[in-house]
């Protein structure tokens, strides 16, 4: 078992030979020292595959937890789901949450590594500091437009280019919501499973990223808008009969919505099942209260609306 940075302390954060002054500004407040143990998956979005530097022999120190870790309840899949629900691609979602200036990095690729099994890594852990989208938005307008554009594959499925506020009206900041990161001094291929091996996926291609996370988004428009339209199905149908046991078919519709909302299985299949159960309920339960059937019909109509 190897240990990276075994003697790292909180005070080392202020030593510029360990953390450069500009890197210190990447945290909202002083980070704390944590120990992660392999196998431990890390991810980042960047313009290449985050290779080891040929001269210095180190890999980029900036990484995020691929799976939920301490204050980060989402991990990479959670960030992907946020992008999905907002109808934008992973690259734009991460730029907003992780406060990466337009002139710093294109964020074109999702890169994932794993710390070797049995190895320990001591590193800094803290919140991203909010930053302006760019130090000079007019000068970097073309980069901002390019980096915010989704892939042709994603755009065909209904994903939109990400538009951020215009600084002519107010200061444009990104990273204003809570997001957490690692800064790992001295990280090298020696501590990475497979050495130079990297998982690399186009961060603008939501279908390819979905496959990486084990999700089948299908060849349809993204269904985030449908999820939003159906989010009060349980509440509204329950209000129609608050004191009677919930019908088994309505429970199945509840489950389909939860699967659609959480991307537990193919969202298209979840939506189809929701509609099939709803139509079965309307057709075969003629003696149920009209108020419930009317509400179910309302949500069926919402589910069938064009995206």
C-alpha atoms as a printed R data frame, in Angstrom:
    type eleno elety resid chain resno       x      y       z
1   ATOM     1    CA   UNK     A     1   0.000  0.000   0.000
2   ATOM     2    CA   UNK     A     2   1.335  3.433  -0.969
3   ATOM     3    CA   UNK     A     3   0.396  6.743   0.628
4   ATOM     4    CA   UNK     A     4   0.445 10.068  -1.190
5   ATOM     5    CA   UNK     A     5   1.086 13.217   0.876
6   ATOM     6    CA   UNK     A     6   1.201 11.305   4.208
7   ATOM     7    CA   UNK     A     7   2.214 14.390   6.200
8   ATOM     8    CA   UNK     A     8  -0.166 16.900   4.598
9   ATOM     9    CA   UNK     A     9  -1.718 19.347   7.086
10  ATOM    10    CA   UNK     A    10  -4.230 22.180   6.875
11  ATOM    11    CA   UNK     A    11  -1.401 24.718   7.152
12  ATOM    12    CA   UNK     A    12   0.162 23.336   3.965
13  ATOM    13    CA   UNK     A    13  -2.677 24.922   2.029
14  ATOM    14    CA   UNK     A    14  -1.017 28.306   2.525
15  ATOM    15    CA   UNK     A    15   2.416 27.154   1.341
16  ATOM    16    CA   UNK     A    16   2.772 28.313  -2.239
17  ATOM    17    CA   UNK     A    17   5.195 25.518  -3.093
18  ATOM    18    CA   UNK     A    18   2.309 23.105  -2.405
19  ATOM    19    CA   UNK     A    19  -0.720 25.184  -3.461
20  ATOM    20    CA   UNK     A    20  -0.107 28.158  -5.720
21  ATOM    21    CA   UNK     A    21  -1.701 31.472  -4.759
22  ATOM    22    CA   UNK     A    22  -4.037 31.340  -7.760
23  ATOM    23    CA   UNK     A    23  -5.098 27.810  -6.798
24  ATOM    24    CA   UNK     A    24  -5.854 28.909  -3.247
25  ATOM    25    CA   UNK     A    25  -8.450 31.274  -4.720
26  ATOM    26    CA   UNK     A    26 -10.314 28.287  -6.130
27  ATOM    27    CA   UNK     A    27 -11.855 27.530  -2.724
28  ATOM    28    CA   UNK     A    28 -14.646 29.512  -1.084
29  ATOM    29    CA   UNK     A    29 -12.998 29.041   2.320
30  ATOM    30    CA   UNK     A    30  -9.967 27.220   3.659
31  ATOM    31    CA   UNK     A    31 -10.398 23.528   2.791
32  ATOM    32    CA   UNK     A    32  -9.769 20.681   5.204
33  ATOM    33    CA   UNK     A    33  -7.466 17.707   4.811
34  ATOM    34    CA   UNK     A    34  -9.168 14.381   4.062
35  ATOM    35    CA   UNK     A    35  -7.894 10.902   3.259
36  ATOM    36    CA   UNK     A    36  -9.361  8.902   0.389
37  ATOM    37    CA   UNK     A    37  -8.609  5.207  -0.082
38  ATOM    38    CA   UNK     A    38  -8.546  3.288  -3.308
39  ATOM    39    CA   UNK     A    39 -10.424  2.150  -5.146
40  ATOM    40    CA   UNK     A    40 -11.884  5.660  -5.208
41  ATOM    41    CA   UNK     A    41 -13.300  7.153  -8.409
42  ATOM    42    CA   UNK     A    42 -12.615 10.765  -9.323
43  ATOM    43    CA   UNK     A    43 -13.873 12.802 -12.259
44  ATOM    44    CA   UNK     A    44 -13.298 16.141 -13.893
45  ATOM    45    CA   UNK     A    45 -14.288 17.936 -17.064
46  ATOM    46    CA   UNK     A    46 -11.404 19.260 -19.088
47  ATOM    47    CA   UNK     A    47 -10.110 19.913 -22.614
48  ATOM    48    CA   UNK     A    48  -8.025 16.722 -22.818
49  ATOM    49    CA   UNK     A    49  -7.669 13.425 -20.933
50  ATOM    50    CA   UNK     A    50  -5.869 14.963 -17.934
51  ATOM    51    CA   UNK     A    51  -2.511 13.363 -18.729
52  ATOM    52    CA   UNK     A    52   0.556 13.302 -16.529
53  ATOM    53    CA   UNK     A    53   2.783 16.306 -17.272
54  ATOM    54    CA   UNK     A    54   5.842 15.102 -19.221
55  ATOM    55    CA   UNK     A    55   8.205 17.431 -17.331
56  ATOM    56    CA   UNK     A    56   6.805 17.628 -13.809
57  ATOM    57    CA   UNK     A    57   5.429 14.077 -13.655
58  ATOM    58    CA   UNK     A    58   2.146 15.100 -12.029
59  ATOM    59    CA   UNK     A    59  -1.510 15.054 -12.999
60  ATOM    60    CA   UNK     A    60  -3.944 17.952 -12.546
61  ATOM    61    CA   UNK     A    61  -4.693 18.307  -8.810
62  ATOM    62    CA   UNK     A    62  -8.327 19.406  -9.337
63  ATOM    63    CA   UNK     A    63 -10.899 16.573  -9.143
64  ATOM    64    CA   UNK     A    64 -14.424 15.848  -7.931
65  ATOM    65    CA   UNK     A    65 -15.834 12.735  -6.284
66  ATOM    66    CA   UNK     A    66 -17.442 10.460  -8.871
67  ATOM    67    CA   UNK     A    67 -19.684  9.016  -6.159
68  ATOM    68    CA   UNK     A    68 -21.266 10.848  -3.187
69  ATOM    69    CA   UNK     A    69 -18.633 11.815  -0.624
70  ATOM    70    CA   UNK     A    70 -19.186 13.717   2.633
71  ATOM    71    CA   UNK     A    71 -20.884 17.055   1.782
72  ATOM    72    CA   UNK     A    72 -21.171 16.157  -1.898
73  ATOM    73    CA   UNK     A    73 -24.418 14.205  -2.038
74  ATOM    74    CA   UNK     A    74 -24.540 13.960  -5.818
75  ATOM    75    CA   UNK     A    75 -21.307 12.805  -7.406
76  ATOM    76    CA   UNK     A    76 -20.963 12.622 -11.178
77  ATOM    77    CA   UNK     A    77 -24.322 10.920 -11.721
78  ATOM    78    CA   UNK     A    78 -26.084 13.595  -9.689
79  ATOM    79    CA   UNK     A    79 -24.481 16.317 -11.776
80  ATOM    80    CA   UNK     A    80 -25.521 14.455 -14.945
81  ATOM    81    CA   UNK     A    81 -29.109 14.292 -13.675
82  ATOM    82    CA   UNK     A    82 -29.053 18.034 -12.953
83  ATOM    83    CA   UNK     A    83 -27.993 18.671 -16.527
84  ATOM    84    CA   UNK     A    84 -30.693 16.316 -17.806
85  ATOM    85    CA   UNK     A    85 -33.442 17.982 -15.776
86  ATOM    86    CA   UNK     A    86 -32.338 21.431 -16.935
87  ATOM    87    CA   UNK     A    87 -32.199 20.379 -20.579
88  ATOM    88    CA   UNK     A    88 -28.523 21.300 -21.001
89  ATOM    89    CA   UNK     A    89 -25.438 19.150 -21.400
90  ATOM    90    CA   UNK     A    90 -22.964 18.041 -18.738
91  ATOM    91    CA   UNK     A    91 -20.301 20.509 -19.837
92  ATOM    92    CA   UNK     A    92 -22.506 23.548 -19.268
93  ATOM    93    CA   UNK     A    93 -23.859 22.197 -15.989
94  ATOM    94    CA   UNK     A    94 -20.378 21.604 -14.601
95  ATOM    95    CA   UNK     A    95 -19.149 25.023 -15.756
96  ATOM    96    CA   UNK     A    96 -21.988 26.651 -13.836
97  ATOM    97    CA   UNK     A    97 -21.656 24.536 -10.690
98  ATOM    98    CA   UNK     A    98 -17.866 24.262 -10.582
99  ATOM    99    CA   UNK     A    99 -17.051 27.876 -11.463
100 ATOM   100    CA   UNK     A   100 -14.708 27.307 -14.401
101 ATOM   101    CA   UNK     A   101 -14.023 30.540 -16.275
102 ATOM   102    CA   UNK     A   102 -14.519 30.467 -20.034
103 ATOM   103    CA   UNK     A   103 -10.882 31.349 -20.682
104 ATOM   104    CA   UNK     A   104  -9.585 28.579 -18.416
105 ATOM   105    CA   UNK     A   105 -10.925 25.409 -19.966
106 ATOM   106    CA   UNK     A   106 -13.304 24.234 -22.686
107 ATOM   107    CA   UNK     A   107 -14.639 21.379 -20.479
108 ATOM   108    CA   UNK     A   108 -15.154 19.300 -23.610
109 ATOM   109    CA   UNK     A   109 -14.479 15.897 -22.041
110 ATOM   110    CA   UNK     A   110 -15.672 13.977 -19.015
111 ATOM   111    CA   UNK     A   111 -12.592 12.222 -17.593
112 ATOM   112    CA   UNK     A   112 -12.726  9.574 -14.872
113 ATOM   113    CA   UNK     A   113  -9.901  7.887 -12.974
114 ATOM   114    CA   UNK     A   114  -9.675  5.623  -9.948
115 ATOM   115    CA   UNK     A   115  -7.129  5.674  -7.143
116 ATOM   116    CA   UNK     A   116  -5.415  2.292  -6.971
117 ATOM   117    CA   UNK     A   117  -6.899 -0.280  -4.645
118 ATOM   118    CA   UNK     A   118  -5.211 -0.122  -1.239
119 ATOM   119    CA   UNK     A   119  -3.498  3.234  -1.830
120 ATOM   120    CA   UNK     A   120  -4.203  6.207   0.433
121 ATOM   121    CA   UNK     A   121  -4.238  9.815  -0.706
122 ATOM   122    CA   UNK     A   122  -4.283 12.811   1.631
123 ATOM   123    CA   UNK     A   123  -5.607 15.927  -0.052
124 ATOM   124    CA   UNK     A   124  -7.626 19.105   0.406
125 ATOM   125    CA   UNK     A   125 -11.428 19.094   0.277
126 ATOM   126    CA   UNK     A   126 -13.623 22.178   0.121
127 ATOM   127    CA   UNK     A   127 -16.218 24.226  -1.760
128 ATOM   128    CA   UNK     A   128 -15.666 25.829  -5.138
129 ATOM   129    CA   UNK     A   129 -15.322 29.612  -4.946
130 ATOM   130    CA   UNK     A   130 -17.821 31.557  -7.086
131 ATOM   131    CA   UNK     A   131 -16.140 33.250 -10.036
132 ATOM   132    CA   UNK     A   132 -17.151 35.521 -12.894
133 ATOM   133    CA   UNK     A   133 -17.977 33.609 -16.066
134 ATOM   134    CA   UNK     A   134 -15.079 35.490 -17.651
135 ATOM   135    CA   UNK     A   135 -12.701 38.278 -16.726
136 ATOM   136    CA   UNK     A   136 -13.594 39.883 -20.058
137 ATOM   137    CA   UNK     A   137 -16.898 38.665 -21.464
138 ATOM   138    CA   UNK     A   138 -16.802 40.718 -24.718
139 ATOM   139    CA   UNK     A   139 -13.274 39.519 -25.467
140 ATOM   140    CA   UNK     A   140 -14.192 35.890 -24.736
141 ATOM   141    CA   UNK     A   141 -17.673 35.969 -26.262
142 ATOM   142    CA   UNK     A   142 -16.791 33.513 -29.022
143 ATOM   143    CA   UNK     A   143 -15.331 31.034 -26.527
144 ATOM   144    CA   UNK     A   144 -18.373 31.350 -24.277
145 ATOM   145    CA   UNK     A   145 -20.692 30.697 -27.228
146 ATOM   146    CA   UNK     A   146 -18.626 27.720 -28.396
147 ATOM   147    CA   UNK     A   147 -18.257 26.123 -24.956
148 ATOM   148    CA   UNK     A   148 -21.960 26.591 -24.195
149 ATOM   149    CA   UNK     A   149 -23.033 24.866 -27.410
150 ATOM   150    CA   UNK     A   150 -24.183 21.293 -27.048
151 ATOM   151    CA   UNK     A   151 -23.258 18.536 -29.511
152 ATOM   152    CA   UNK     A   152 -25.316 17.871 -32.622
153 ATOM   153    CA   UNK     A   153 -26.283 14.480 -31.174
154 ATOM   154    CA   UNK     A   154 -27.613 16.097 -27.987
155 ATOM   155    CA   UNK     A   155 -29.306 18.990 -29.799
156 ATOM   156    CA   UNK     A   156 -31.253 16.479 -31.923
157 ATOM   157    CA   UNK     A   157 -32.617 15.042 -28.678
158 ATOM   158    CA   UNK     A   158 -33.836 18.405 -27.424
159 ATOM   159    CA   UNK     A   159 -30.867 19.569 -25.317
160 ATOM   160    CA   UNK     A   160 -30.300 23.304 -25.525
161 ATOM   161    CA   UNK     A   161 -27.258 25.505 -25.622
162 ATOM   162    CA   UNK     A   162 -26.694 27.024 -22.192
163 ATOM   163    CA   UNK     A   163 -27.296 30.754 -21.959
164 ATOM   164    CA   UNK     A   164 -25.929 32.608 -18.939
165 ATOM   165    CA   UNK     A   165 -26.886 36.169 -17.901
166 ATOM   166    CA   UNK     A   166 -25.352 39.101 -19.728
167 ATOM   167    CA   UNK     A   167 -22.901 41.026 -17.564
168 ATOM   168    CA   UNK     A   168 -24.098 44.250 -19.185
169 ATOM   169    CA   UNK     A   169 -27.071 44.002 -16.829
170 ATOM   170    CA   UNK     A   170 -25.432 42.530 -13.751
171 ATOM   171    CA   UNK     A   171 -22.253 40.739 -12.796
172 ATOM   172    CA   UNK     A   172 -22.255 37.197 -14.113
173 ATOM   173    CA   UNK     A   173 -21.104 34.682 -11.526
174 ATOM   174    CA   UNK     A   174 -20.911 30.920 -11.747
175 ATOM   175    CA   UNK     A   175 -20.447 28.460  -8.912
176 ATOM   176    CA   UNK     A   176 -22.887 30.289  -6.635
177 ATOM   177    CA   UNK     A   177 -24.516 27.024  -5.532
178 ATOM   178    CA   UNK     A   178 -22.770 24.526  -3.284
179 ATOM   179    CA   UNK     A   179 -20.290 22.247  -5.041
180 ATOM   180    CA   UNK     A   180 -17.267 20.467  -3.570
181 ATOM   181    CA   UNK     A   181 -13.840 19.569  -4.922
182 ATOM   182    CA   UNK     A   182 -10.527 17.925  -4.165
183 ATOM   183    CA   UNK     A   183  -7.117 19.494  -4.610
184 ATOM   184    CA   UNK     A   184  -4.593 16.638  -4.675
185 ATOM   185    CA   UNK     A   185  -0.953 17.774  -4.599
186 ATOM   186    CA   UNK     A   186   1.590 15.521  -6.310
187 ATOM   187    CA   UNK     A   187  -0.979 13.227  -7.925
188 ATOM   188    CA   UNK     A   188   0.664 11.049 -10.578
189 ATOM   189    CA   UNK     A   189  -0.079  8.013 -12.718
190 ATOM   190    CA   UNK     A   190   1.630  5.868 -10.079
191 ATOM   191    CA   UNK     A   191  -1.476  6.256  -7.892
192 ATOM   192    CA   UNK     A   192  -4.021  5.815 -10.696
193 ATOM   193    CA   UNK     A   193  -5.495  2.434 -11.577
194 ATOM   194    CA   UNK     A   194  -4.162  1.516 -14.985
195 ATOM   195    CA   UNK     A   195  -1.501  4.216 -14.927
196 ATOM   196    CA   UNK     A   196  -2.105  6.259 -18.047
197 ATOM   197    CA   UNK     A   197  -5.578  4.763 -18.578
198 ATOM   198    CA   UNK     A   198  -8.476  7.211 -18.511
199 ATOM   199    CA   UNK     A   199 -12.206  6.967 -19.118
200 ATOM   200    CA   UNK     A   200 -12.956  9.823 -21.518
201 ATOM   201    CA   UNK     A   201 -16.403 10.768 -22.865
202 ATOM   202    CA   UNK     A   202 -17.601 13.771 -24.858
203 ATOM   203    CA   UNK     A   203 -19.093 16.035 -22.166
204 ATOM   204    CA   UNK     A   204 -21.546 17.533 -24.679
205 ATOM   205    CA   UNK     A   205 -22.966 14.139 -25.699
206 ATOM   206    CA   UNK     A   206 -25.652 13.299 -23.162
207 ATOM   207    CA   UNK     A   207 -26.510  9.958 -24.761
208 ATOM   208    CA   UNK     A   208 -22.908  8.741 -24.582
209 ATOM   209    CA   UNK     A   209 -22.612  9.971 -20.995
210 ATOM   210    CA   UNK     A   210 -25.887  8.244 -20.167
211 ATOM   211    CA   UNK     A   211 -24.441  4.969 -21.413
212 ATOM   212    CA   UNK     A   212 -21.365  5.538 -19.239
213 ATOM   213    CA   UNK     A   213 -23.643  5.887 -16.198
214 ATOM   214    CA   UNK     A   214 -25.694  2.842 -17.203
215 ATOM   215    CA   UNK     A   215 -28.712  4.832 -18.401
216 ATOM   216    CA   UNK     A   216 -30.555  4.457 -21.685
217 ATOM   217    CA   UNK     A   217 -31.828  7.876 -22.724
218 ATOM   218    CA   UNK     A   218 -33.114  6.455 -25.991
219 ATOM   219    CA   UNK     A   219 -33.464  8.360 -29.232
220 ATOM   220    CA   UNK     A   220 -36.054 10.832 -28.017
221 ATOM   221    CA   UNK     A   221 -36.017 14.390 -26.775
222 ATOM   222    CA   UNK     A   222 -34.926 14.802 -23.195
223 ATOM   223    CA   UNK     A   223 -37.837 14.267 -20.820
224 ATOM   224    CA   UNK     A   224 -36.972 16.758 -18.098
225 ATOM   225    CA   UNK     A   225 -39.879 18.997 -19.108
226 ATOM   226    CA   UNK     A   226 -42.270 16.048 -18.904
227 ATOM   227    CA   UNK     A   227 -40.965 15.189 -15.441
228 ATOM   228    CA   UNK     A   228 -41.701 18.730 -14.321
229 ATOM   229    CA   UNK     A   229 -45.215 18.574 -15.729
230 ATOM   230    CA   UNK     A   230 -45.938 15.348 -13.833
231 ATOM   231    CA   UNK     A   231 -44.254 16.184 -10.532
232 ATOM   232    CA   UNK     A   232 -47.513 16.851  -8.648
233 ATOM   233    CA   UNK     A   233 -49.315 13.717  -9.855
234 ATOM   234    CA   UNK     A   234 -49.307 12.027  -6.454
235 ATOM   235    CA   UNK     A   235 -50.336 15.161  -4.564
236 ATOM   236    CA   UNK     A   236 -53.188 16.085  -6.891
237 ATOM   237    CA   UNK     A   237 -54.654 12.597  -7.274
238 ATOM   238    CA   UNK     A   238 -54.357 11.996  -3.527
239 ATOM   239    CA   UNK     A   239 -56.342 15.146  -2.792
240 ATOM   240    CA   UNK     A   240 -59.260 13.670  -4.765
241 ATOM   241    CA   UNK     A   241 -59.605 10.790  -2.264
242 ATOM   242    CA   UNK     A   242 -57.482 11.535   0.815
243 ATOM   243    CA   UNK     A   243 -59.099  8.945   3.098
244 ATOM   244    CA   UNK     A   244 -59.276  5.916   0.812
245 ATOM   245    CA   UNK     A   245 -56.472  3.429   0.106
246 ATOM   246    CA   UNK     A   246 -54.517  4.331  -3.017
247 ATOM   247    CA   UNK     A   247 -55.412  2.156  -5.997
248 ATOM   248    CA   UNK     A   248 -52.634 -0.312  -6.991
249 ATOM   249    CA   UNK     A   249 -52.517  1.075 -10.531
250 ATOM   250    CA   UNK     A   250 -52.037  4.599  -9.211
251 ATOM   251    CA   UNK     A   251 -49.183  3.267  -7.075
252 ATOM   252    CA   UNK     A   252 -47.620  1.848 -10.235
253 ATOM   253    CA   UNK     A   253 -47.971  5.254 -11.873
254 ATOM   254    CA   UNK     A   254 -46.267  6.789  -8.831
255 ATOM   255    CA   UNK     A   255 -43.390  4.348  -9.297
256 ATOM   256    CA   UNK     A   256 -43.106  5.180 -12.995
257 ATOM   257    CA   UNK     A   257 -42.908  8.882 -12.210
258 ATOM   258    CA   UNK     A   258 -40.215  8.292  -9.599
259 ATOM   259    CA   UNK     A   259 -38.224  6.283 -12.125
260 ATOM   260    CA   UNK     A   260 -38.647  9.042 -14.686
261 ATOM   261    CA   UNK     A   261 -37.655 11.762 -12.225
262 ATOM   262    CA   UNK     A   262 -34.653  9.879 -10.853
263 ATOM   263    CA   UNK     A   263 -33.535  8.323 -14.155
264 ATOM   264    CA   UNK     A   264 -33.634  4.904 -12.508
265 ATOM   265    CA   UNK     A   265 -34.275  3.158 -15.833
266 ATOM   266    CA   UNK     A   266 -34.805  4.320 -19.399
267 ATOM   267    CA   UNK     A   267 -36.867  7.519 -19.037
268 ATOM   268    CA   UNK     A   268 -38.721  6.821 -22.263
269 ATOM   269    CA   UNK     A   269 -39.825  3.410 -20.983
270 ATOM   270    CA   UNK     A   270 -40.877  4.956 -17.662
271 ATOM   271    CA   UNK     A   271 -43.026  7.506 -19.470
272 ATOM   272    CA   UNK     A   272 -44.588  4.843 -21.696
273 ATOM   273    CA   UNK     A   273 -45.445  2.721 -18.654
274 ATOM   274    CA   UNK     A   274 -46.936  5.748 -16.888
275 ATOM   275    CA   UNK     A   275 -49.205  6.364 -19.870
276 ATOM   276    CA   UNK     A   276 -50.155  2.679 -20.262
277 ATOM   277    CA   UNK     A   277 -51.098  2.336 -16.595
278 ATOM   278    CA   UNK     A   278 -53.099  5.572 -16.749
279 ATOM   279    CA   UNK     A   279 -55.055  4.485 -19.798
280 ATOM   280    CA   UNK     A   280 -55.726  1.105 -18.185
281 ATOM   281    CA   UNK     A   281 -57.045  2.823 -15.058
282 ATOM   282    CA   UNK     A   282 -59.377  5.108 -17.026
283 ATOM   283    CA   UNK     A   283 -60.706  2.257 -19.178
284 ATOM   284    CA   UNK     A   284 -61.176 -0.457 -16.565
285 ATOM   285    CA   UNK     A   285 -62.258  1.284 -13.368
286 ATOM   286    CA   UNK     A   286 -65.514  2.883 -14.360
287 ATOM   287    CA   UNK     A   287 -66.906  2.908 -10.805
288 ATOM   288    CA   UNK     A   288 -64.041  4.882  -9.265
289 ATOM   289    CA   UNK     A   289 -64.704  8.520  -8.322
290 ATOM   290    CA   UNK     A   290 -64.982 10.786 -11.344
291 ATOM   291    CA   UNK     A   291 -62.785 13.386  -9.667
292 ATOM   292    CA   UNK     A   292 -59.848 10.952  -9.504
293 ATOM   293    CA   UNK     A   293 -60.335  9.761 -13.079
294 ATOM   294    CA   UNK     A   294 -60.489 13.353 -14.308
295 ATOM   295    CA   UNK     A   295 -57.240 14.149 -12.541
296 ATOM   296    CA   UNK     A   296 -55.558 11.037 -13.937
297 ATOM   297    CA   UNK     A   297 -56.776 12.043 -17.403
298 ATOM   298    CA   UNK     A   298 -55.320 15.512 -16.899
299 ATOM   299    CA   UNK     A   299 -51.894 14.044 -16.157
300 ATOM   300    CA   UNK     A   300 -52.189 11.620 -19.067
301 ATOM   301    CA   UNK     A   301 -52.763 14.619 -21.330
302 ATOM   302    CA   UNK     A   302 -49.691 16.307 -19.804
303 ATOM   303    CA   UNK     A   303 -47.611 13.186 -20.361
304 ATOM   304    CA   UNK     A   304 -48.605 13.001 -24.024
305 ATOM   305    CA   UNK     A   305 -47.909 16.655 -24.854
306 ATOM   306    CA   UNK     A   306 -45.079 17.227 -27.324
307 ATOM   307    CA   UNK     A   307 -41.746 18.011 -25.728
